[in-house]
Amino acid sequence: MKKVLYIHQYFKTPKEGGAIRSFYIAKGLVERGHKVDLISSHNKPDLAVKSIEGIHVHYLPVYYDNSLSAKSRYFAFLKFAVKAIKYSGNLNKPDIAYVTSTPLTVGIAALWLKWLKGVPYIFEVRDLWPEAPIQLGIMKSWFFQFLAVRLEKTIYKSAIHIVALSPGIRDGILAKYKNAPVTVVPNMSDVDFYGRKTAFSHGSGVMEIGYFGAMGVANGLMQIINVAEICQQRSMAIRFILMGDGAERDNLERNIKEKKLRNVDLILAGNKNEMARILNRVDACLVSFLKHSVLETCSPNKFFDALAAGKLCIVNTKGWLRKLVEENRCGFYFDPDEPSSFIELIQPFLSDRSLLEEYQKNAFQLGKLRFSKDTLVSIACELVEKNAKTQ
């Protein structure tokens, strides 16, 4: 049995919704007989400790919301790192730490564990940070850029192993640290939970296209609103369902009203079961990001949920997701700068139900064969076991 300290500032469970990758991996470690303490945060004023599926979760009081200013978000990141350092001192010394970003600042706690406690750590990179906020113009100060890049490289070099969520993220890591011991473990498709649903399962005769997840600036969801406007103007039998929350939600709602769009539904984010209910209802899923090269490396968990549910997958980024959907004939890419191109690309699936069902079946097979939750959790757990320090 290994003692594992898992650090993830935004740990979520299926009952809460959101990205639950850490829940899968931590639970997998518990099922393999390891003791897992997980340090996270919540928006409550006091510390809380809960046992969730055998995982000992320690919630530190650190307020965070997507609507916070950049300065307030950075403060929350640093506050959590400091609190995690102090609180980990109250726990038994672990054999290994599994530390997941974003934010990159969780790596400060990892460095403290390595340098002062002699605890090796695996660092999981979900997004290339600080490259993302630099490209998006969020981090403008050259001084903070310099500090963040130095911190990133130090975290990589001090890790016993690095987990990247996409090939592009792996390449970004290797560009900063040439000999990094890095393994790609992408997000996961829970095919047992979602199952495969057939086309037009809602029986309305209207193709429903869903977007699930964050509604932040980086997601560029006005691109979907622009597409929906053209679809409405052409009286196309398409409805867009946007389910999520974030800093841009109010702006999206305002634009939907101003454009008088009757083919867009805006739904608040829900837990895993609520999301599954909507996901199983739609015929296709859309992944949206702004046009920045760093965002082409992203590994959005809802894309892999869409595969698990057997949905036509539509992407507007030229990265590895485009390659996946095109090579496996389970979706298509459209240029967000040319929203009218979406009409031409979606038309064959509106006209030919058998083609839609073929692509949906291919999506399910891709999720099952290449991104199976059980397989990828096992890979992550094996990395922990292999690199854990023997006390």
PDB file of N, CA and C in Angstrom, residues 247-311:
ATOM      1  N   ALA A 247     -17.675  33.180 -16.936  1.00  0.00           N
ATOM      2  CA  ALA A 247     -17.649  34.640 -16.993  1.00  0.00           C
ATOM      3  C   ALA A 247     -18.416  35.208 -18.179  1.00  0.00           C
ATOM      4  N   GLU A 248     -18.575  34.446 -19.264  1.00  0.00           N
ATOM      5  CA  GLU A 248     -19.228  34.939 -20.474  1.00  0.00           C
ATOM      6  C   GLU A 248     -20.710  34.586 -20.560  1.00  0.00           C
ATOM      7  N   ARG A 249     -21.232  33.924 -19.557  1.00  0.00           N
ATOM      8  CA  ARG A 249     -22.620  33.466 -19.636  1.00  0.00           C
ATOM      9  C   ARG A 249     -23.607  34.627 -19.804  1.00  0.00           C
ATOM     10  N   ASP A 250     -23.436  35.682 -19.019  1.00  0.00           N
ATOM     11  CA  ASP A 250     -24.350  36.831 -19.110  1.00  0.00           C
ATOM     12  C   ASP A 250     -24.281  37.482 -20.485  1.00  0.00           C
ATOM     13  N   ASN A 251     -23.085  37.575 -21.026  1.00  0.00           N
ATOM     14  CA  ASN A 251     -22.910  38.148 -22.358  1.00  0.00           C
ATOM     15  C   ASN A 251     -23.605  37.296 -23.417  1.00  0.00           C
ATOM     16  N   LEU A 252     -23.511  35.987 -23.277  1.00  0.00           N
ATOM     17  CA  LEU A 252     -24.184  35.086 -24.210  1.00  0.00           C
ATOM     18  C   LEU A 252     -25.691  35.256 -24.130  1.00  0.00           C
ATOM     19  N   GLU A 253     -26.213  35.312 -22.911  1.00  0.00           N
ATOM     20  CA  GLU A 253     -27.659  35.474 -22.721  1.00  0.00           C
ATOM     21  C   GLU A 253     -28.142  36.784 -23.332  1.00  0.00           C
ATOM     22  N   ARG A 254     -27.363  37.829 -23.151  1.00  0.00           N
ATOM     23  CA  ARG A 254     -27.726  39.131 -23.702  1.00  0.00           C
ATOM     24  C   ARG A 254     -27.753  39.091 -25.241  1.00  0.00           C
ATOM     25  N   ASN A 255     -26.789  38.439 -25.844  1.00  0.00           N
ATOM     26  CA  ASN A 255     -26.740  38.359 -27.300  1.00  0.00           C
ATOM     27  C   ASN A 255     -27.850  37.489 -27.867  1.00  0.00           C
ATOM     28  N   ILE A 256     -28.187  36.434 -27.161  1.00  0.00           N
ATOM     29  CA  ILE A 256     -29.299  35.582 -27.602  1.00  0.00           C
ATOM     30  C   ILE A 256     -30.599  36.385 -27.649  1.00  0.00           C
ATOM     31  N   LYS A 257     -30.801  37.224 -26.644  1.00  0.00           N
ATOM     32  CA  LYS A 257     -32.004  38.051 -26.597  1.00  0.00           C
ATOM     33  C   LYS A 257     -31.973  39.145 -27.658  1.00  0.00           C
ATOM     34  N   GLU A 258     -30.820  39.792 -27.808  1.00  0.00           N
ATOM     35  CA  GLU A 258     -30.707  40.881 -28.781  1.00  0.00           C
ATOM     36  C   GLU A 258     -30.906  40.388 -30.212  1.00  0.00           C
ATOM     37  N   LYS A 259     -30.410  39.195 -30.501  1.00  0.00           N
ATOM     38  CA  LYS A 259     -30.537  38.638 -31.842  1.00  0.00           C
ATOM     39  C   LYS A 259     -31.857  37.881 -32.034  1.00  0.00           C
ATOM     40  N   LYS A 260     -32.632  37.792 -30.932  1.00  0.00           N
ATOM     41  CA  LYS A 260     -33.933  37.109 -30.955  1.00  0.00           C
ATOM     42  C   LYS A 260     -33.809  35.690 -31.498  1.00  0.00           C
ATOM     43  N   LEU A 261     -32.835  34.977 -30.952  1.00  0.00           N
ATOM     44  CA  LEU A 261     -32.584  33.612 -31.396  1.00  0.00           C
ATOM     45  C   LEU A 261     -33.547  32.645 -30.703  1.00  0.00           C
ATOM     46  N   ARG A 262     -34.331  31.971 -31.496  1.00  0.00           N
ATOM     47  CA  ARG A 262     -35.289  30.999 -30.979  1.00  0.00           C
ATOM     48  C   ARG A 262     -34.725  29.575 -31.036  1.00  0.00           C
ATOM     49  N   ASN A 263     -33.528  29.453 -31.584  1.00  0.00           N
ATOM     50  CA  ASN A 263     -32.935  28.119 -31.744  1.00  0.00           C
ATOM     51  C   ASN A 263     -31.753  27.873 -30.808  1.00  0.00           C
ATOM     52  N   VAL A 264     -31.685  28.630 -29.719  1.00  0.00           N
ATOM     53  CA  VAL A 264     -30.618  28.454 -28.732  1.00  0.00           C
ATOM     54  C   VAL A 264     -31.226  28.375 -27.337  1.00  0.00           C
ATOM     55  N   ASP A 265     -30.882  27.326 -26.621  1.00  0.00           N
ATOM     56  CA  ASP A 265     -31.286  27.178 -25.214  1.00  0.00           C
ATOM     57  C   ASP A 265     -30.039  27.292 -24.347  1.00  0.00           C
ATOM     58  N   LEU A 266     -30.095  28.112 -23.319  1.00  0.00           N
ATOM     59  CA  LEU A 266     -28.992  28.300 -22.390  1.00  0.00           C
ATOM     60  C   LEU A 266     -29.381  27.649 -21.070  1.00  0.00           C
ATOM     61  N   ILE A 267     -28.602  26.640 -20.653  1.00  0.00           N
ATOM     62  CA  ILE A 267     -28.932  25.852 -19.465  1.00  0.00           C
ATOM     63  C   ILE A 267     -27.774  25.916 -18.480  1.00  0.00           C
ATOM     64  N   LEU A 268     -28.094  26.078 -17.210  1.00  0.00           N
ATOM     65  CA  LEU A 268     -27.051  26.103 -16.189  1.00  0.00           C
ATOM     66  C   LEU A 268     -26.386  24.744 -16.056  1.00  0.00           C
ATOM     67  N   ALA A 269     -25.110  24.763 -15.692  1.00  0.00           N
ATOM     68  CA  ALA A 269     -24.362  23.521 -15.501  1.00  0.00           C
ATOM     69  C   ALA A 269     -25.014  22.683 -14.415  1.00  0.00           C
ATOM     70  N   GLY A 270     -24.950  21.367 -14.594  1.00  0.00           N
ATOM     71  CA  GLY A 270     -25.515  20.457 -13.604  1.00  0.00           C
ATOM     72  C   GLY A 270     -24.512  19.388 -13.231  1.00  0.00           C
ATOM     73  N   ASN A 271     -24.946  18.413 -12.427  1.00  0.00           N
ATOM     74  CA  ASN A 271     -24.050  17.327 -12.054  1.00  0.00           C
ATOM     75  C   ASN A 271     -23.949  16.326 -13.209  1.00  0.00           C
ATOM     76  N   LYS A 272     -23.246  15.232 -12.972  1.00  0.00           N
ATOM     77  CA  LYS A 272     -22.985  14.278 -14.050  1.00  0.00           C
ATOM     78  C   LYS A 272     -24.276  13.685 -14.611  1.00  0.00           C
ATOM     79  N   ASN A 273     -25.220  13.364 -13.741  1.00  0.00           N
ATOM     80  CA  ASN A 273     -26.475  12.776 -14.210  1.00  0.00           C
ATOM     81  C   ASN A 273     -27.297  13.766 -15.023  1.00  0.00           C
ATOM     82  N   GLU A 274     -27.314  15.021 -14.592  1.00  0.00           N
ATOM     83  CA  GLU A 274     -28.067  16.046 -15.322  1.00  0.00           C
ATOM     84  C   GLU A 274     -27.441  16.313 -16.684  1.00  0.00           C
ATOM     85  N   MET A 275     -26.087  16.333 -16.709  1.00  0.00           N
ATOM     86  CA  MET A 275     -25.418  16.542 -17.981  1.00  0.00           C
ATOM     87  C   MET A 275     -25.663  15.362 -18.915  1.00  0.00           C
ATOM     88  N   ALA A 276     -25.653  14.150 -18.362  1.00  0.00           N
ATOM     89  CA  ALA A 276     -25.877  12.959 -19.181  1.00  0.00           C
ATOM     90  C   ALA A 276     -27.269  12.976 -19.798  1.00  0.00           C
ATOM     91  N   ARG A 277     -28.235  13.484 -19.047  1.00  0.00           N
ATOM     92  CA  ARG A 277     -29.601  13.539 -19.568  1.00  0.00           C
ATOM     93  C   ARG A 277     -29.673  14.407 -20.815  1.00  0.00           C
ATOM     94  N   ILE A 278     -28.997  15.561 -20.786  1.00  0.00           N
ATOM     95  CA  ILE A 278     -28.990  16.454 -21.952  1.00  0.00           C
ATOM     96  C   ILE A 278     -28.082  15.892 -23.046  1.00  0.00           C
ATOM     97  N   LEU A 279     -26.932  15.346 -22.660  1.00  0.00           N
ATOM     98  CA  LEU A 279     -25.996  14.803 -23.640  1.00  0.00           C
ATOM     99  C   LEU A 279     -26.625  13.664 -24.431  1.00  0.00           C
ATOM    100  N   ASN A 280     -27.357  12.797 -23.740  1.00  0.00           N
ATOM    101  CA  ASN A 280     -27.990  11.673 -24.429  1.00  0.00           C
ATOM    102  C   ASN A 280     -29.152  12.122 -25.307  1.00  0.00           C
ATOM    103  N   ARG A 281     -29.626  13.334 -25.102  1.00  0.00           N
ATOM    104  CA  ARG A 281     -30.726  13.857 -25.907  1.00  0.00           C
ATOM    105  C   ARG A 281     -30.257  14.452 -27.230  1.00  0.00           C
ATOM    106  N   VAL A 282     -29.056  15.039 -27.228  1.00  0.00           N
ATOM    107  CA  VAL A 282     -28.595  15.735 -28.437  1.00  0.00           C
ATOM    108  C   VAL A 282     -28.032  14.744 -29.446  1.00  0.00           C
ATOM    109  N   ASP A 283     -27.878  15.223 -30.684  1.00  0.00           N
ATOM    110  CA  ASP A 283     -27.346  14.397 -31.761  1.00  0.00           C
ATOM    111  C   ASP A 283     -25.868  14.649 -32.006  1.00  0.00           C
ATOM    112  N   ALA A 284     -25.408  15.831 -31.648  1.00  0.00           N
ATOM    113  CA  ALA A 284     -24.024  16.216 -31.902  1.00  0.00           C
ATOM    114  C   ALA A 284     -23.527  17.096 -30.763  1.00  0.00           C
ATOM    115  N   CYS A 285     -22.217  17.145 -30.611  1.00  0.00           N
ATOM    116  CA  CYS A 285     -21.602  18.002 -29.595  1.00  0.00           C
ATOM    117  C   CYS A 285     -20.560  18.898 -30.249  1.00  0.00           C
ATOM    118  N   LEU A 286     -20.459  20.108 -29.735  1.00  0.00           N
ATOM    119  CA  LEU A 286     -19.568  21.103 -30.294  1.00  0.00           C
ATOM    120  C   LEU A 286     -18.514  21.490 -29.269  1.00  0.00           C
ATOM    121  N   VAL A 287     -17.253  21.481 -29.696  1.00  0.00           N
ATOM    122  CA  VAL A 287     -16.131  21.946 -28.870  1.00  0.00           C
ATOM    123  C   VAL A 287     -15.676  23.283 -29.432  1.00  0.00           C
ATOM    124  N   SER A 288     -15.616  24.300 -28.586  1.00  0.00           N
ATOM    125  CA  SER A 288     -15.320  25.647 -29.065  1.00  0.00           C
ATOM    126  C   SER A 288     -14.174  26.282 -28.291  1.00  0.00           C
ATOM    127  N   PHE A 289     -13.228  26.869 -29.046  1.00  0.00           N
ATOM    128  CA  PHE A 289     -12.141  27.650 -28.477  1.00  0.00           C
ATOM    129  C   PHE A 289     -11.845  28.825 -29.402  1.00  0.00           C
ATOM    130  N   LEU A 290     -11.242  29.861 -28.836  1.00  0.00           N
ATOM    131  CA  LEU A 290     -10.736  30.951 -29.659  1.00  0.00           C
ATOM    132  C   LEU A 290      -9.561  30.471 -30.507  1.00  0.00           C
ATOM    133  N   LYS A 291      -9.233  31.243 -31.532  1.00  0.00           N
ATOM    134  CA  LYS A 291      -8.141  30.873 -32.428  1.00  0.00           C
ATOM    135  C   LYS A 291      -6.795  31.290 -31.850  1.00  0.00           C
ATOM    136  N   HIS A 292      -6.236  30.446 -31.002  1.00  0.00           N
ATOM    137  CA  HIS A 292      -4.892  30.637 -30.477  1.00  0.00           C
ATOM    138  C   HIS A 292      -4.211  29.279 -30.490  1.00  0.00           C
ATOM    139  N   SER A 293      -2.973  29.231 -30.899  1.00  0.00           N
ATOM    140  CA  SER A 293      -2.282  27.947 -31.042  1.00  0.00           C
ATOM    141  C   SER A 293      -2.239  27.162 -29.741  1.00  0.00           C
ATOM    142  N   VAL A 294      -2.105  27.856 -28.614  1.00  0.00           N
ATOM    143  CA  VAL A 294      -2.022  27.142 -27.342  1.00  0.00           C
ATOM    144  C   VAL A 294      -3.326  26.416 -27.020  1.00  0.00           C
ATOM    145  N   LEU A 295      -4.459  26.956 -27.487  1.00  0.00           N
ATOM    146  CA  LEU A 295      -5.743  26.323 -27.220  1.00  0.00           C
ATOM    147  C   LEU A 295      -5.966  25.097 -28.098  1.00  0.00           C
ATOM    148  N   GLU A 296      -5.161  24.943 -29.143  1.00  0.00           N
ATOM    149  CA  GLU A 296      -5.255  23.755 -29.993  1.00  0.00           C
ATOM    150  C   GLU A 296      -4.736  22.514 -29.278  1.00  0.00           C
ATOM    151  N   THR A 297      -4.046  22.705 -28.156  1.00  0.00           N
ATOM    152  CA  THR A 297      -3.496  21.575 -27.404  1.00  0.00           C
ATOM    153  C   THR A 297      -4.459  21.076 -26.331  1.00  0.00           C
ATOM    154  N   CYS A 298      -5.577  21.756 -26.143  1.00  0.00           N
ATOM    155  CA  CYS A 298      -6.477  21.438 -25.034  1.00  0.00           C
ATOM    156  C   CYS A 298      -7.072  20.038 -25.145  1.00  0.00           C
ATOM    157  N   SER A 299      -7.424  19.496 -23.986  1.00  0.00           N
ATOM    158  CA  SER A 299      -8.043  18.167 -23.894  1.00  0.00           C
ATOM    159  C   SER A 299      -9.348  18.307 -23.113  1.00  0.00           C
ATOM    160  N   PRO A 300     -10.390  18.903 -23.728  1.00  0.00           N
ATOM    161  CA  PRO A 300     -11.643  19.176 -23.008  1.00  0.00           C
ATOM    162  C   PRO A 300     -12.386  17.897 -22.644  1.00  0.00           C
ATOM    163  N   ASN A 301     -12.673  17.739 -21.365  1.00  0.00           N
ATOM    164  CA  ASN A 301     -13.282  16.486 -20.910  1.00  0.00           C
ATOM    165  C   ASN A 301     -14.629  16.209 -21.567  1.00  0.00           C
ATOM    166  N   LYS A 302     -15.371  17.276 -21.923  1.00  0.00           N
ATOM    167  CA  LYS A 302     -16.690  17.054 -22.518  1.00  0.00           C
ATOM    168  C   LYS A 302     -16.595  16.465 -23.926  1.00  0.00           C
ATOM    169  N   PHE A 303     -15.474  16.652 -24.607  1.00  0.00           N
ATOM    170  CA  PHE A 303     -15.273  16.005 -25.903  1.00  0.00           C
ATOM    171  C   PHE A 303     -15.276  14.491 -25.720  1.00  0.00           C
ATOM    172  N   PHE A 304     -14.627  14.020 -24.669  1.00  0.00           N
ATOM    173  CA  PHE A 304     -14.522  12.585 -24.430  1.00  0.00           C
ATOM    174  C   PHE A 304     -15.835  12.009 -23.891  1.00  0.00           C
ATOM    175  N   ASP A 305     -16.611  12.842 -23.199  1.00  0.00           N
ATOM    176  CA  ASP A 305     -17.972  12.434 -22.829  1.00  0.00           C
ATOM    177  C   ASP A 305     -18.827  12.257 -24.078  1.00  0.00           C
ATOM    178  N   ALA A 306     -18.633  13.159 -25.047  1.00  0.00           N
ATOM    179  CA  ALA A 306     -19.385  13.073 -26.306  1.00  0.00           C
ATOM    180  C   ALA A 306     -19.039  11.786 -27.051  1.00  0.00           C
ATOM    181  N   LEU A 307     -17.769  11.397 -27.038  1.00  0.00           N
ATOM    182  CA  LEU A 307     -17.386  10.128 -27.650  1.00  0.00           C
ATOM    183  C   LEU A 307     -18.077   8.969 -26.939  1.00  0.00           C
ATOM    184  N   ALA A 308     -18.064   8.996 -25.609  1.00  0.00           N
ATOM    185  CA  ALA A 308     -18.665   7.916 -24.828  1.00  0.00           C
ATOM    186  C   ALA A 308     -20.153   7.774 -25.112  1.00  0.00           C
ATOM    187  N   ALA A 309     -20.808   8.900 -25.380  1.00  0.00           N
ATOM    188  CA  ALA A 309     -22.245   8.880 -25.654  1.00  0.00           C
ATOM    189  C   ALA A 309     -22.549   8.638 -27.129  1.00  0.00           C
ATOM    190  N   GLY A 310     -21.514   8.547 -27.952  1.00  0.00           N
ATOM    191  CA  GLY A 310     -21.714   8.286 -29.368  1.00  0.00           C
ATOM    192  C   GLY A 310     -22.362   9.439 -30.101  1.00  0.00           C
ATOM    193  N   LYS A 311     -21.732  10.605 -30.057  1.00  0.00           N
ATOM    194  CA  LYS A 311     -22.284  11.799 -30.699  1.00  0.00           C
ATOM    195  C   LYS A 311     -21.373  12.293 -31.826  1.00  0.00           C
TER     196      LYS A 311
END
